[in-house]
Amino acid sequence: MLILSIILLLLSNAVNNRRDSSILYSRVAMIILAYSTILCYNNLYTNFLINGIYIFGGLLLFNNYILVFNIFIFIITMIILSISSFHSRKYINKQIISISNHINKVSYQQVIIEYPLIILFCIAGGVFLISSADIVSLFLSIELQSYGLYLLCTIYRNSENSVSAGLTYFLLGALSSCIILLGQSLIYLNTGNTNLENIYIIKNIFDTIINNNDELLINNNYTYYYWNSIQYSLTIFSIGFLFKISSAPFHFWSPDVYDAIPTIVTTFVAIIAKISILVFLLKIVYYTSSNFVGVSWINNLLISSILSLIIGSVLGLTQYRIKRLYAYSTISHIGFILLALSINSYDSIQAFFFYIIQYSISNLNAFIILIAIGYSLYSYVWYDKTVSHRILKDTNNSPIQLISQLKGYFYINPILSLSLIITLFSFIGVPPMIGFFGKQMILMTALNKGFIFITLIGILTSVISAVYYLYIVKCIFFDERVYNVNHNINSSNITLSSSLSFPISTITLLLISFIFYDYNFIIY
């Protein structure tokens, strides 16, 4: 992936600046990701990967669950790239030439050649981050991923909002990287090594002290000091990661950034960047959780989980911009994921994996539907009582910025409206949607471990967050339509292309048909 990305980057400067060059590069990037998926799939369940294998002197670790998440990231990225790899509209009657300009109209990211190449570098950083077994390779991997994300946020060079959001993301991302680097330095200062396997050995030594009831060592002040120093280092280390996944109370940057950057870029930033960091956090929890009595950095994840659940649900009630509402929805769901991490049991890890997968799929579908709605409204005029008639422009890949712009959309495209409603119901956790099973697994595991208060918070915040999801449903189905047909454009023969309709229909079917799978097999 890295070699082909570098070759394509060099070629992009040599070829002429054709309008469809980025579309062709996006298709090539999809082929690269498909080939990487095949490579990972062929190595699943091989003998040398059962217990894992270290490469590059112990910097990277590969095993089966890492390969599964690599495949998942590749597939999600291919779906995101498919949006910009083909024209968004097609016409039914090919003899109609007058509307071809409206069908073949491309978005700005389809003109920028570097767009798919930057995504490949981000994916490479995410794959290395999941596989990192050393805090040195960890820092290099997360910076490789972060630099690509900063560039993606500012890819619309002529957009003041996009550049401002990218600069905000860069400055706060640099701050979080400094915090991570400080935590790594303190870990190395206290342990004398950078390998996670060695930290795991130190953790087992303290567990052995507890299991053998060695009162001399347990009551030793130096033992407490040494263990607490490691835990404080891990606390600082984890704060940097909580910053990057926009978990409360370090969430303040994400609504502004999500709202200002292009919708197609928001889809990538909101999903892929979080998957790799959360999977690595699970690895850190596994290597450092201990039965030794003292300070535990995992309690910080529990506090952040509670704050994320409350802040993501309550502050989302006041939002009137759709992508800001998605941002607070993400913060709320991050709270459930961190709760599964904090419990740190066999059942909670299963729930953690399942919740990440189902929420990533649901979030992907929500953003793709938002983009599709923008493309489908190109031949309509939006009006209200305060704004004069104006044509919706999709130069930013989606003209949908306000929730009020969805009023009465059911009367324009009922199928797309139903798909969005199913996705929102999955966010709420309404059975039989897949989101219900994800929340049920985490809350059931929390109850079994005695986290009754946090379980009540999770249930109450889910009910509160349902209010702003249902407000979108009310706007789509029950409000008066705010669109008129633009008679200057013949839209009777225009329809969405398969690059949008096929992913939406497939993911929506998956969200609603999960009830037919063996749920007990997933739990046990």
GROMACS .gro file of C-alpha atoms in nm, residues 79-300:
model
  222
   79ILE     CA    1  -1.712   0.223   0.036
   80ILE     CA    2  -1.609   0.581   0.118
   81LEU     CA    3  -1.390   0.598  -0.193
   82SER     CA    4  -1.671   0.462  -0.411
   83ILE     CA    5  -1.859   0.788  -0.349
   84SER     CA    6  -1.588   0.987  -0.529
   85SER     CA    7  -1.487   0.717  -0.781
   86PHE     CA    8  -1.797   0.745  -1.000
   87HIS     CA    9  -2.034   1.016  -1.111
   88SER     CA   10  -2.312   1.073  -0.861
   89ARG     CA   11  -2.601   1.081  -1.108
   90LYS     CA   12  -2.708   0.895  -1.415
   91TYR     CA   13  -2.991   0.947  -1.660
   92ILE     CA   14  -3.234   0.680  -1.772
   93ASN     CA   15  -3.288   0.793  -2.132
   94LYS     CA   16  -2.943   0.821  -2.286
   95GLN     CA   17  -3.074   1.017  -2.582
   96ILE     CA   18  -3.140   1.317  -2.362
   97ILE     CA   19  -2.824   1.524  -2.395
   98SER     CA   20  -2.942   1.851  -2.243
   99ILE     CA   21  -2.916   1.730  -1.884
  100SER     CA   22  -2.577   1.560  -1.912
  101ASN     CA   23  -2.400   1.858  -1.756
  102HIS     CA   24  -2.609   1.822  -1.442
  103ILE     CA   25  -2.543   1.448  -1.422
  104ASN     CA   26  -2.170   1.452  -1.480
  105LYS     CA   27  -2.114   1.750  -1.251
  106VAL     CA   28  -1.837   1.648  -1.011
  107SER     CA   29  -1.764   1.765  -0.661
  108TYR     CA   30  -1.451   1.950  -0.566
  109GLN     CA   31  -1.273   1.653  -0.413
  110GLN     CA   32  -1.316   1.469  -0.745
  111VAL     CA   33  -1.096   1.731  -0.909
  112ILE     CA   34  -0.811   1.710  -0.654
  113ILE     CA   35  -0.573   1.431  -0.753
  114GLU     CA   36  -0.418   1.396  -0.406
  115TYR     CA   37  -0.749   1.307  -0.237
  116PRO     CA   38  -0.732   0.925  -0.272
  117LEU     CA   39  -0.356   0.923  -0.212
  118ILE     CA   40  -0.386   1.102   0.122
  119ILE     CA   41  -0.651   0.849   0.224
  120LEU     CA   42  -0.410   0.564   0.147
  121PHE     CA   43  -0.145   0.718   0.374
  122CYS     CA   44  -0.407   0.758   0.650
  123ILE     CA   45  -0.506   0.393   0.615
  124ALA     CA   46  -0.140   0.287   0.629
  125GLY     CA   47  -0.098   0.482   0.952
  126GLY     CA   48  -0.414   0.327   1.098
  127VAL     CA   49  -0.302  -0.027   1.011
  128PHE     CA   50   0.039   0.028   1.169
  129LEU     CA   51  -0.127   0.183   1.476
  130ILE     CA   52  -0.345  -0.124   1.533
  131SER     CA   53  -0.042  -0.349   1.490
  132SER     CA   54   0.194  -0.146   1.710
  133ALA     CA   55   0.363  -0.342   1.989
  134ASP     CA   56   0.604  -0.066   2.091
  135ILE     CA   57   0.540   0.293   2.195
  136VAL     CA   58   0.795   0.413   1.938
  137SER     CA   59   0.611   0.256   1.644
  138LEU     CA   60   0.289   0.375   1.806
  139PHE     CA   61   0.388   0.741   1.791
  140LEU     CA   62   0.513   0.716   1.432
  141SER     CA   63   0.193   0.541   1.323
  142ILE     CA   64  -0.047   0.783   1.485
  143GLU     CA   65   0.140   1.080   1.339
  144LEU     CA   66   0.132   0.925   0.992
  145GLN     CA   67  -0.244   0.890   1.025
  146SER     CA   68  -0.292   1.235   1.179
  147TYR     CA   69  -0.094   1.425   0.913
  148GLY     CA   70  -0.313   1.277   0.642
  149LEU     CA   71  -0.625   1.375   0.833
  150TYR     CA   72  -0.503   1.735   0.869
  151LEU     CA   73  -0.453   1.755   0.492
  152LEU     CA   74  -0.792   1.602   0.419
  153CYS     CA   75  -0.967   1.861   0.637
  154THR     CA   76  -0.808   2.144   0.439
  155ILE     CA   77  -0.843   1.982   0.098
  156TYR     CA   78  -1.094   2.249  -0.010
  157ARG     CA   79  -0.831   2.520  -0.045
  158ASN     CA   80  -1.082   2.788  -0.150
  159SER     CA   81  -1.311   2.727   0.147
  160GLU     CA   82  -1.239   2.950   0.445
  161ASN     CA   83  -1.437   2.725   0.679
  162SER     CA   84  -1.252   2.415   0.567
  163VAL     CA   85  -0.909   2.573   0.609
  164SER     CA   86  -1.005   2.712   0.950
  165ALA     CA   87  -1.133   2.372   1.065
  166GLY     CA   88  -0.819   2.201   0.937
  167LEU     CA   89  -0.601   2.450   1.125
  168THR     CA   90  -0.802   2.394   1.444
  169TYR     CA   91  -0.770   2.019   1.402
  170PHE     CA   92  -0.396   2.052   1.340
  171LEU     CA   93  -0.327   2.268   1.647
  172LEU     CA   94  -0.533   2.053   1.886
  173GLY     CA   95  -0.401   1.735   1.726
  174ALA     CA   96  -0.048   1.858   1.781
  175LEU     CA   97  -0.134   1.931   2.144
  176SER     CA   98  -0.269   1.578   2.193
  177SER     CA   99   0.043   1.435   2.026
  178CYS     CA  100   0.257   1.628   2.275
  179ILE     CA  101   0.055   1.478   2.561
  180ILE     CA  102   0.102   1.128   2.417
  181LEU     CA  103   0.475   1.189   2.379
  182LEU     CA  104   0.498   1.312   2.738
  183GLY     CA  105   0.320   0.999   2.860
  184GLN     CA  106   0.552   0.779   2.656
  185SER     CA  107   0.856   0.953   2.802
  186LEU     CA  108   0.730   0.895   3.156
  187ILE     CA  109   0.656   0.529   3.077
  188TYR     CA  110   1.010   0.482   2.951
  189LEU     CA  111   1.144   0.669   3.257
  190ASN     CA  112   0.960   0.439   3.498
  191THR     CA  113   0.994   0.105   3.319
  192GLY     CA  114   1.319   0.143   3.128
  193ASN     CA  115   1.175  -0.002   2.806
  194THR     CA  116   0.932   0.083   2.528
  195ASN     CA  117   0.794  -0.260   2.437
  196LEU     CA  118   0.437  -0.334   2.544
  197GLU     CA  119   0.522  -0.699   2.610
  198ASN     CA  120   0.776  -0.594   2.874
  199ILE     CA  121   0.515  -0.370   3.037
  200TYR     CA  122   0.287  -0.674   3.041
  201ILE     CA  123   0.556  -0.868   3.228
  202ILE     CA  124   0.584  -0.590   3.488
  203LYS     CA  125   0.207  -0.602   3.532
  204ASN     CA  126   0.222  -0.978   3.591
  205ILE     CA  127   0.487  -0.928   3.860
  206PHE     CA  128   0.251  -0.705   4.058
  207ASP     CA  129  -0.033  -0.953   4.005
  208THR     CA  130   0.191  -1.228   4.140
  209ILE     CA  131   0.256  -1.020   4.453
  210ILE     CA  132  -0.119  -0.999   4.514
  211ASN     CA  133  -0.186  -1.367   4.436
  212ASN     CA  134   0.094  -1.486   4.669
  213ASN     CA  135  -0.024  -1.253   4.948
  214ASP     CA  136   0.329  -1.121   4.990
  215GLU     CA  137   0.252  -0.869   5.266
  216LEU     CA  138   0.611  -0.746   5.281
  217LEU     CA  139   0.600  -0.629   4.920
  218ILE     CA  140   0.236  -0.521   4.929
  219ASN     CA  141   0.296  -0.291   5.226
  220ASN     CA  142   0.625  -0.163   5.084
  221ASN     CA  143   0.601   0.209   5.009
  222TYR     CA  144   0.846   0.178   4.719
  223THR     CA  145   0.624  -0.087   4.554
  224TYR     CA  146   0.325   0.146   4.576
  225TYR     CA  147   0.528   0.440   4.448
  226TYR     CA  148   0.665   0.247   4.152
  227TRP     CA  149   0.326   0.109   4.048
  228ASN     CA  150   0.148   0.442   4.091
  229SER     CA  151   0.417   0.617   3.886
  230ILE     CA  152   0.346   0.379   3.598
  231GLN     CA  153  -0.027   0.438   3.634
  232TYR     CA  154   0.011   0.816   3.633
  233SER     CA  155   0.224   0.786   3.319
  234LEU     CA  156  -0.046   0.577   3.153
  235THR     CA  157  -0.307   0.833   3.261
  236ILE     CA  158  -0.125   1.113   3.077
  237PHE     CA  159  -0.070   0.876   2.787
  238SER     CA  160  -0.442   0.794   2.762
  239ILE     CA  161  -0.551   1.161   2.776
  240GLY     CA  162  -0.384   1.220   2.440
  241PHE     CA  163  -0.584   0.936   2.285
  242LEU     CA  164  -0.909   1.059   2.440
  243PHE     CA  165  -0.832   1.394   2.278
  244LYS     CA  166  -0.798   1.233   1.935
  245ILE     CA  167  -1.122   1.034   1.958
  246SER     CA  168  -1.308   1.345   2.085
  247SER     CA  169  -1.419   1.186   2.407
  248ALA     CA  170  -1.553   1.414   2.681
  249PRO     CA  171  -1.421   1.633   2.838
  250PHE     CA  172  -1.183   1.667   2.539
  251HIS     CA  173  -1.462   1.683   2.282
  252PHE     CA  174  -1.491   2.057   2.219
  253TRP     CA  175  -1.308   2.056   1.886
  254SER     CA  176  -1.505   1.785   1.705
  255PRO     CA  177  -1.843   1.962   1.645
  256ASP     CA  178  -1.672   2.265   1.492
  257VAL     CA  179  -1.439   2.055   1.276
  258TYR     CA  180  -1.710   1.813   1.160
  259ASP     CA  181  -1.940   2.096   1.062
  260ALA     CA  182  -1.682   2.298   0.867
  261ILE     CA  183  -1.503   2.029   0.667
  262PRO     CA  184  -1.664   1.867   0.359
  263THR     CA  185  -1.918   1.593   0.427
  264ILE     CA  186  -1.721   1.334   0.233
  265VAL     CA  187  -1.416   1.406   0.450
  266THR     CA  188  -1.624   1.407   0.768
  267THR     CA  189  -1.727   1.050   0.684
  268PHE     CA  190  -1.365   0.937   0.684
  269VAL     CA  191  -1.255   1.139   0.988
  270ALA     CA  192  -1.549   1.031   1.204
  271ILE     CA  193  -1.506   0.657   1.139
  272ILE     CA  194  -1.160   0.540   1.034
  273ALA     CA  195  -0.955   0.759   1.268
  274LYS     CA  196  -1.149   0.636   1.571
  275ILE     CA  197  -1.144   0.264   1.487
  276SER     CA  198  -0.764   0.236   1.491
  277ILE     CA  199  -0.722   0.435   1.814
  278LEU     CA  200  -0.996   0.244   2.000
  279VAL     CA  201  -0.853  -0.094   1.899
  280PHE     CA  202  -0.510   0.014   2.019
  281LEU     CA  203  -0.661   0.137   2.348
  282LEU     CA  204  -0.799  -0.214   2.396
  283LYS     CA  205  -0.447  -0.349   2.357
  284ILE     CA  206  -0.314  -0.101   2.616
  285VAL     CA  207  -0.589  -0.204   2.860
  286TYR     CA  208  -0.494  -0.570   2.811
  287TYR     CA  209  -0.124  -0.507   2.870
  288THR     CA  210  -0.159  -0.280   3.175
  289SER     CA  211  -0.471  -0.384   3.371
  290SER     CA  212  -0.369  -0.536   3.704
  291ASN     CA  213  -0.510  -0.668   4.029
  292PHE     CA  214  -0.253  -0.473   4.228
  293VAL     CA  215  -0.406  -0.236   4.483
  294GLY     CA  216  -0.331   0.124   4.390
  295VAL     CA  217  -0.408   0.388   4.129
  296SER     CA  218  -0.558   0.254   3.806
  297TRP     CA  219  -0.554   0.462   3.488
  298ILE     CA  220  -0.853   0.264   3.356
  299ASN     CA  221  -1.074   0.462   3.596
  300ASN     CA  222  -1.010   0.762   3.371
   0.00000   0.00000   0.00000
